[in-house]
Amino acid sequence: MKLEEVNINELSPMMQQYVEIKKSHPDELLFFRLGDFYELFFEDGLTASRELELTLTGKNAGLKERIPMCGVPFHSVTPYIEKLVERGYKIAICEQLEDPKNTKGMVKRGVVEVISKGSIVNLESLNEHDNNYIASLLDLDYLYLLTFADISTGELKSLNIPHTKEKLINEILHLNIKEIILENNNDAELLNLLKNTYNIEVSISNNYLTEGYETLINSVPDIRVKQGLRHLLYYLVVKELKDLSHISTVSIVNKNDYLEMNIHTIRNLELVETLRLKERTYSLLWLLDKTKTAMGSRKLKSWLLNPLRDKATIMDRYHKIEVLNTEFILKDELRNLLYEVYDLERLCAKVITGNLNARDLLQIKNSLSVLPRLKDILSDLKFPYELNTHEDLYSLLEKSIYENPPLSIKEGYLIKDGYNKELDELKSIRSGGKEFIAEFESKLKEQTGIKNLKVGFNRVFGYYIEVSKGQTQLVTENLGWERRQTLTSAERFISPELKEKENLILNAEEKIFELEYNLFCEIRDIFKKEVLKIKETANIISEIDALISLAVCADEYNLVKPTLNEEGLLEIIDGRHPVIETVSKDIYVPNDVIMDKTTDILLITGPNMSGKSTFMRETAIIIIMAQMGSFVPAKSANLPIIDKIFTRIGASDDLVSGESTFMVEMKEAQNALVNATPKSLILFDELGRGTATYDGMSIAEAILEYVAQNIKCKTLFSTHYHELTSLDKEFLNIKNVHVAAKEEGNMITFLHKVKNGPADKSYGIHVARLANMPESLLSRAEEILNSYENNPIKNKALDNIQLAMNFETPEENHDKLRAKLKELEPLHMTPMEAINALFELKELENK
């Protein structure tokens, strides 16, 4: 049964209320609050029962047949919502807006929040290491405007992107945006890329916020940024009913402030996840993240993905790392203190959105408790942070909230004794009631002589006097008791005195719950006013945590402080790949990278598996670590400040778009050649191998020449085309290096050491032998290789790589023609052999 097929007038009043609310939220699954459950009806019920594997039942709604329905308990709804949102559904939460006890007739209901993939704020549903961005995307014809926010942390940023889909998609993937709001669905190609290729939630909204948040919007002068803000804020504030008062500033992202890396570079270098398993473990972030707080972990990831280009800021981070490692006792104390700090950024969001409970306030209190000592240590280290200790807020929480409160904020046991006089009086009545019951029971036993008499309580019948069946004759009329309940073995009564006390005690219990809830809301409102200041504190803590993490890594992994130069000198002595060195069971072989002002390109040769790719990756990683403000894995490092890094490493067909290895190679190479500057770094690993040998070699040489002549940026180019090694004679800014290997008979040992000069030979068959190829196959390969190497007309690479061509004179051709004619014996040839011979003679004549 579908909702559109139903005559609304035939529905019950409650279901008519549901239909009216559902009309305003046709695209969301409506979680409709009925008592202790959220119910879903009609198509929503069918969808939820299928996705959540719930039992589909029916409900009488005034129609002849029952309507489809399923439901979940309101107190455990979070996992169900998370599962649906992860699968791309949006959820509208419809709550009871009145207390049923104080309402005659049907309770008023309304949607209080809409939840989508980009707007979840519950701590349990979010990855503590990552931001959860939702973005507005406006196409301004000449550029894209991306306005993105993480409402769980209170970040709001704006970014201009050149008007190419490639750059747009790169930024969206770089930021790991979960949901994007478009003005319309006119761009089918972009929609397909976002939804189907990259599994990003897409929403359509062409409305803009017209009132509210004016201070935030007017804090930026650019009218385009204001337009993007109004578009995003309408969706969040009006459509999803979010309170964003914890967001006070807009950050305008300037890409020129950071080392630029596209998504391919981030993946190829395995900065945040591994290529093979797509997991954080064994990535560079995994190695460097020694943070103690979720805020610090997110900050460190941001630094890693956005290395700096400002030398002063980089040097400031170096200085702080040096101080922390010098004052290692204070550093260890700081780490222990930070371990006590919870995710203040996301707790601030919960304060604003109203999802806060008493346990969250305790987490805030525990976090604030370490701030005074934290401030003292920062002062001792002479770090220029103005850390607010929020002592008044801490004192408020210390006086007010129980240490072990329940999850619910409407069931009492939240507020400590001594915080509120009225509450203490009500608690006294409640506790006094317990004393009264004990005394009352003793008094009745003495008055009536019924020794097994008991005074008890249950939620259905309230307080009662219980007398066993054998003693009921002792309950006389002059006692004034009324029969309340009959049991198999006993009778229960109520007396006027007990009834009076019951009303007093039960009213006290109810008033306690109500008063504690109101007091909790007052405390939460006090925190709302201080949220922006707490966020500033959280930002300082996250930065300190990230710095300490880098300091710990510097000490643990034997990293050194690099030197930064502006002369274009790249000199790394005994550089190492930090992840491989840490996880490998073998002894790591360090290598030097020497590229002076006159050297732009290192042409790297050597066998497969010898370490060429690792050598290239470690160079890029050392530069990235240096510019994020970290010490680096080397004996020493003198580095230029790089503006962009481009990589083409490994064979990765783009199966989604149907592009081959070679096409992907060419696109990534084109991106580097078009966008690189003299201050960039390019890593090309065996470029050109995806096509025919001579095609690939020709393209590889042309690219090398282009970089050497036109871009002149630092480039590491590995190749198996040994013919290219002669280019260093033509271009003085190209330098040959090779990864050494030791050959012993049929076996080869990789030394993993990079040395000057080109490799003397290839070792493909040796590598095949290491892979345990069949020996007969290897023997045949060696025969074929020898025949190629001994061929007198073997292709030789000249300075211009003149590929093998036959330049024989006409006289030589005629001599060959005569020799062939003398070999022929026409009387002994079949017709087919004669035709073939004639064809060969014709070919010789045409040469």
Short mmCIF file of C-alpha atoms in Angstrom, two decimals, residues 267-544:
data_model
loop_
_atom_site.label_atom_id
_atom_site.label_comp_id
_atom_site.label_asym_id
_atom_site.label_seq_id
_atom_site.Cartn_x
_atom_site.Cartn_y
_atom_site.Cartn_z
CA ARG A 267 47.47 8.13 -3.03
CA ASN A 268 50.72 7.26 -4.81
CA LEU A 269 52.76 8.40 -1.82
CA GLU A 270 50.40 6.59 0.58
CA LEU A 271 50.11 9.64 2.81
CA VAL A 272 46.82 8.71 4.53
CA GLU A 273 46.05 5.19 3.29
CA THR A 274 47.84 2.35 1.56
CA LEU A 275 47.41 1.72 -2.16
CA ARG A 276 46.66 -1.96 -1.89
CA LEU A 277 44.28 -2.24 1.07
CA LYS A 278 43.02 1.36 1.32
CA GLU A 279 43.71 1.29 5.06
CA ARG A 280 45.25 3.84 7.40
CA THR A 281 47.68 1.28 8.85
CA TYR A 282 51.16 1.53 7.25
CA SER A 283 50.44 4.93 5.73
CA LEU A 284 52.62 7.93 6.57
CA LEU A 285 49.81 9.39 8.72
CA TRP A 286 49.65 6.13 10.68
CA LEU A 287 53.37 6.44 11.41
CA LEU A 288 53.32 10.11 12.43
CA ASP A 289 50.09 10.14 14.45
CA LYS A 290 51.16 9.89 18.10
CA THR A 291 48.46 12.32 19.20
CA LYS A 292 46.46 11.86 22.39
CA THR A 293 43.28 13.69 21.33
CA ALA A 294 40.89 13.34 18.41
CA MET A 295 41.33 17.08 17.74
CA GLY A 296 45.10 16.68 17.51
CA SER A 297 44.73 13.72 15.13
CA ARG A 298 42.57 15.77 12.75
CA LYS A 299 44.98 18.70 12.98
CA LEU A 300 47.98 16.50 12.15
CA LYS A 301 46.18 15.06 9.12
CA SER A 302 45.38 18.58 7.94
CA TRP A 303 49.05 19.56 8.26
CA LEU A 304 50.14 16.47 6.33
CA LEU A 305 47.71 17.07 3.46
CA ASN A 306 48.40 20.81 3.39
CA PRO A 307 52.17 21.34 3.81
CA LEU A 308 53.16 24.97 4.13
CA ARG A 309 55.05 27.26 1.78
CA ASP A 310 55.68 30.00 4.34
CA LYS A 311 59.20 29.54 5.65
CA ALA A 312 58.62 31.47 8.89
CA THR A 313 55.68 29.28 9.96
CA ILE A 314 57.60 26.11 9.09
CA MET A 315 60.62 27.25 11.08
CA ASP A 316 58.36 28.09 14.05
CA ARG A 317 57.15 24.47 14.14
CA TYR A 318 60.77 23.26 13.96
CA HIS A 319 61.62 25.48 16.93
CA LYS A 320 58.75 24.16 19.04
CA ILE A 321 59.71 20.55 18.26
CA GLU A 322 63.28 21.31 19.37
CA VAL A 323 62.05 22.87 22.62
CA LEU A 324 59.73 19.93 23.35
CA ASN A 325 62.50 17.39 22.81
CA THR A 326 64.91 19.42 24.94
CA GLU A 327 62.33 19.71 27.74
CA PHE A 328 61.35 16.06 27.43
CA ILE A 329 60.07 15.79 31.01
CA LEU A 330 57.57 18.59 30.39
CA LYS A 331 56.73 17.03 27.03
CA ASP A 332 55.84 13.71 28.70
CA GLU A 333 53.73 15.51 31.29
CA LEU A 334 51.91 17.35 28.51
CA ARG A 335 51.14 14.05 26.77
CA ASN A 336 49.71 12.62 29.97
CA LEU A 337 47.53 15.69 30.44
CA LEU A 338 46.30 15.60 26.86
CA TYR A 339 45.24 11.99 27.34
CA GLU A 340 42.58 13.35 29.72
CA VAL A 341 41.14 15.74 27.11
CA TYR A 342 38.07 14.65 25.14
CA ASP A 343 36.95 15.89 21.71
CA LEU A 344 36.03 19.43 22.74
CA GLU A 345 35.35 20.53 19.15
CA ARG A 346 32.60 17.97 18.64
CA LEU A 347 31.32 18.31 22.19
CA CYS A 348 30.80 22.02 21.47
CA ALA A 349 28.67 21.04 18.46
CA LYS A 350 26.58 18.77 20.69
CA VAL A 351 26.06 21.65 23.13
CA ILE A 352 24.59 23.75 20.31
CA THR A 353 22.53 21.07 18.60
CA GLY A 354 20.84 20.00 21.83
CA ASN A 355 22.08 16.40 21.71
CA LEU A 356 24.17 16.88 24.84
CA ASN A 357 23.70 14.62 27.86
CA ALA A 358 25.13 14.72 31.37
CA ARG A 359 27.97 12.35 30.47
CA ASP A 360 29.05 14.76 27.74
CA LEU A 361 29.21 17.53 30.33
CA LEU A 362 31.40 15.30 32.48
CA GLN A 363 33.74 14.83 29.52
CA ILE A 364 33.93 18.61 29.16
CA LYS A 365 34.60 18.93 32.90
CA ASN A 366 37.41 16.36 32.81
CA SER A 367 38.92 18.16 29.83
CA LEU A 368 38.78 21.55 31.56
CA SER A 369 40.35 20.14 34.73
CA VAL A 370 43.79 19.80 33.12
CA LEU A 371 43.88 23.29 31.59
CA PRO A 372 45.52 25.18 34.52
CA ARG A 373 48.50 22.80 34.58
CA LEU A 374 48.60 22.79 30.79
CA LYS A 375 48.80 26.57 30.80
CA ASP A 376 51.66 26.53 33.34
CA ILE A 377 53.69 24.11 31.23
CA LEU A 378 53.18 26.16 28.06
CA SER A 379 54.39 29.19 30.01
CA ASP A 380 57.47 27.27 31.19
CA LEU A 381 58.18 26.28 27.56
CA LYS A 382 57.70 29.94 26.54
CA PHE A 383 55.15 28.95 23.87
CA PRO A 384 53.08 32.01 22.90
CA TYR A 385 49.61 30.56 23.47
CA GLU A 386 46.87 32.44 25.34
CA LEU A 387 45.12 29.45 26.88
CA ASN A 388 41.80 30.14 28.60
CA THR A 389 41.39 27.80 31.58
CA HIS A 390 37.57 28.28 31.86
CA GLU A 391 37.70 27.97 35.65
CA ASP A 392 34.15 29.27 36.16
CA LEU A 393 32.73 26.63 33.83
CA TYR A 394 34.73 23.91 35.53
CA SER A 395 33.52 25.08 38.94
CA LEU A 396 29.90 25.05 37.70
CA LEU A 397 30.18 21.46 36.49
CA GLU A 398 32.01 20.33 39.60
CA LYS A 399 29.20 21.65 41.80
CA SER A 400 26.29 20.52 39.65
CA ILE A 401 26.66 17.22 37.76
CA TYR A 402 26.75 13.78 39.40
CA GLU A 403 29.85 11.69 38.59
CA ASN A 404 27.79 8.75 37.23
CA PRO A 405 24.67 10.21 35.63
CA PRO A 406 22.29 8.19 33.42
CA LEU A 407 22.26 8.58 29.62
CA SER A 408 18.76 10.07 29.69
CA ILE A 409 18.40 13.66 30.88
CA LYS A 410 14.73 13.23 31.84
CA GLU A 411 14.97 10.50 34.45
CA GLY A 412 16.68 12.40 37.25
CA TYR A 413 19.90 11.63 39.13
CA LEU A 414 21.75 14.36 37.24
CA ILE A 415 22.25 17.16 39.76
CA LYS A 416 24.34 16.99 42.93
CA ASP A 417 23.09 17.78 46.42
CA GLY A 418 23.70 21.38 47.48
CA TYR A 419 23.40 22.87 43.99
CA ASN A 420 19.74 23.94 44.23
CA LYS A 421 17.77 24.55 47.43
CA GLU A 422 14.37 23.54 46.03
CA LEU A 423 15.81 20.33 44.64
CA ASP A 424 17.40 19.49 47.98
CA GLU A 425 14.04 19.94 49.72
CA LEU A 426 12.32 17.62 47.25
CA LYS A 427 15.07 15.03 47.68
CA SER A 428 14.64 15.30 51.44
CA ILE A 429 10.94 14.53 51.07
CA ARG A 430 11.74 11.57 48.85
CA SER A 431 14.39 10.16 51.16
CA GLY A 432 12.27 11.02 54.18
CA GLY A 433 9.51 8.94 52.60
CA LYS A 434 11.72 5.88 52.81
CA GLU A 435 12.30 6.50 56.51
CA PHE A 436 8.57 7.05 56.97
CA ILE A 437 7.77 3.71 55.32
CA ALA A 438 10.09 1.83 57.68
CA GLU A 439 8.69 3.59 60.76
CA PHE A 440 5.12 3.24 59.52
CA GLU A 441 5.55 -0.52 59.02
CA SER A 442 6.86 -0.96 62.58
CA LYS A 443 4.00 1.13 64.00
CA LEU A 444 1.34 -0.90 62.14
CA LYS A 445 2.80 -4.23 63.31
CA GLU A 446 2.60 -3.00 66.90
CA GLN A 447 -0.95 -1.59 66.54
CA THR A 448 -2.48 -4.58 64.74
CA GLY A 449 -0.41 -7.45 66.06
CA ILE A 450 0.15 -8.66 62.47
CA LYS A 451 3.81 -9.66 62.64
CA ASN A 452 4.26 -10.51 58.91
CA LEU A 453 2.71 -7.24 57.71
CA LYS A 454 4.70 -5.44 55.02
CA VAL A 455 4.55 -1.93 53.52
CA GLY A 456 5.69 -1.87 49.88
CA PHE A 457 5.42 -0.05 46.54
CA ASN A 458 4.91 -0.86 42.87
CA ARG A 459 4.42 1.40 39.85
CA VAL A 460 0.89 0.18 39.10
CA PHE A 461 -0.81 0.34 42.53
CA GLY A 462 1.54 2.70 44.38
CA TYR A 463 2.16 2.21 48.12
CA TYR A 464 0.33 -0.62 49.90
CA ILE A 465 0.01 -2.56 53.16
CA GLU A 466 0.33 -6.31 52.50
CA VAL A 467 -1.25 -8.86 54.86
CA SER A 468 -1.15 -12.62 54.33
CA LYS A 469 -4.44 -14.47 53.79
CA GLY A 470 -4.16 -16.10 57.18
CA GLN A 471 -3.97 -12.74 58.97
CA THR A 472 -6.67 -10.78 57.11
CA GLN A 473 -9.21 -11.34 59.94
CA LEU A 474 -7.07 -8.98 62.04
CA VAL A 475 -7.79 -6.12 59.61
CA THR A 476 -10.85 -4.57 61.28
CA GLU A 477 -13.11 -1.80 60.01
CA ASN A 478 -12.00 0.66 62.68
CA LEU A 479 -8.54 0.73 61.06
CA GLY A 480 -10.08 2.56 58.05
CA TRP A 481 -8.09 0.58 55.47
CA GLU A 482 -9.30 0.16 51.86
CA ARG A 483 -8.65 -3.01 49.85
CA ARG A 484 -6.31 -2.14 46.91
CA GLN A 485 -5.32 -5.54 45.42
CA THR A 486 -6.00 -9.24 45.98
CA LEU A 487 -3.21 -11.77 45.49
CA THR A 488 -3.20 -15.56 45.73
CA SER A 489 -1.54 -15.57 49.13
CA ALA A 490 -2.17 -12.05 50.41
CA GLU A 491 -4.37 -8.96 50.43
CA ARG A 492 -3.09 -5.42 49.90
CA PHE A 493 -4.62 -2.33 51.53
CA ILE A 494 -4.18 1.43 51.63
CA SER A 495 -4.71 3.59 54.73
CA PRO A 496 -5.59 7.34 54.79
CA GLU A 497 -2.21 8.16 56.35
CA LEU A 498 -0.29 6.11 53.76
CA LYS A 499 -2.34 7.63 50.93
CA GLU A 500 -1.46 11.14 52.05
CA LYS A 501 2.23 10.31 52.26
CA GLU A 502 2.09 8.53 48.89
CA ASN A 503 0.86 11.67 47.13
CA LEU A 504 3.60 13.72 48.75
CA ILE A 505 6.40 11.26 47.86
CA LEU A 506 5.25 10.56 44.29
CA ASN A 507 4.79 14.24 43.56
CA ALA A 508 8.27 14.88 44.92
CA GLU A 509 9.74 12.23 42.60
CA GLU A 510 8.01 13.72 39.57
CA LYS A 511 8.99 17.26 40.55
CA ILE A 512 12.61 16.14 41.06
CA PHE A 513 12.82 14.76 37.50
CA GLU A 514 11.30 17.91 36.06
CA LEU A 515 13.45 20.27 38.11
CA GLU A 516 16.67 18.36 37.38
CA TYR A 517 15.91 18.49 33.65
CA ASN A 518 15.29 22.25 33.82
CA LEU A 519 18.50 22.79 35.81
CA PHE A 520 20.42 20.71 33.27
CA CYS A 521 19.05 22.87 30.44
CA GLU A 522 20.12 26.01 32.32
CA ILE A 523 23.67 24.65 32.66
CA ARG A 524 23.69 23.72 28.96
CA ASP A 525 22.56 27.26 28.06
CA ILE A 526 25.43 28.72 30.09
CA PHE A 527 27.80 26.56 28.05
CA LYS A 528 26.19 27.70 24.81
CA LYS A 529 27.31 31.25 25.58
CA GLU A 530 30.89 30.05 26.08
CA VAL A 531 31.11 27.66 23.11
CA LEU A 532 33.16 29.98 20.89
CA LYS A 533 35.75 30.48 23.65
CA ILE A 534 35.92 26.72 24.26
CA LYS A 535 36.47 26.22 20.52
CA GLU A 536 39.46 28.59 20.66
CA THR A 537 40.86 26.52 23.51
CA ALA A 538 40.24 23.33 21.54
CA ASN A 539 42.17 24.74 18.56
CA ILE A 540 45.19 25.53 20.76
CA ILE A 541 45.08 22.06 22.32
CA SER A 542 44.89 20.40 18.89
CA GLU A 543 47.95 22.32 17.70
CA ILE A 544 49.95 21.46 20.83
#
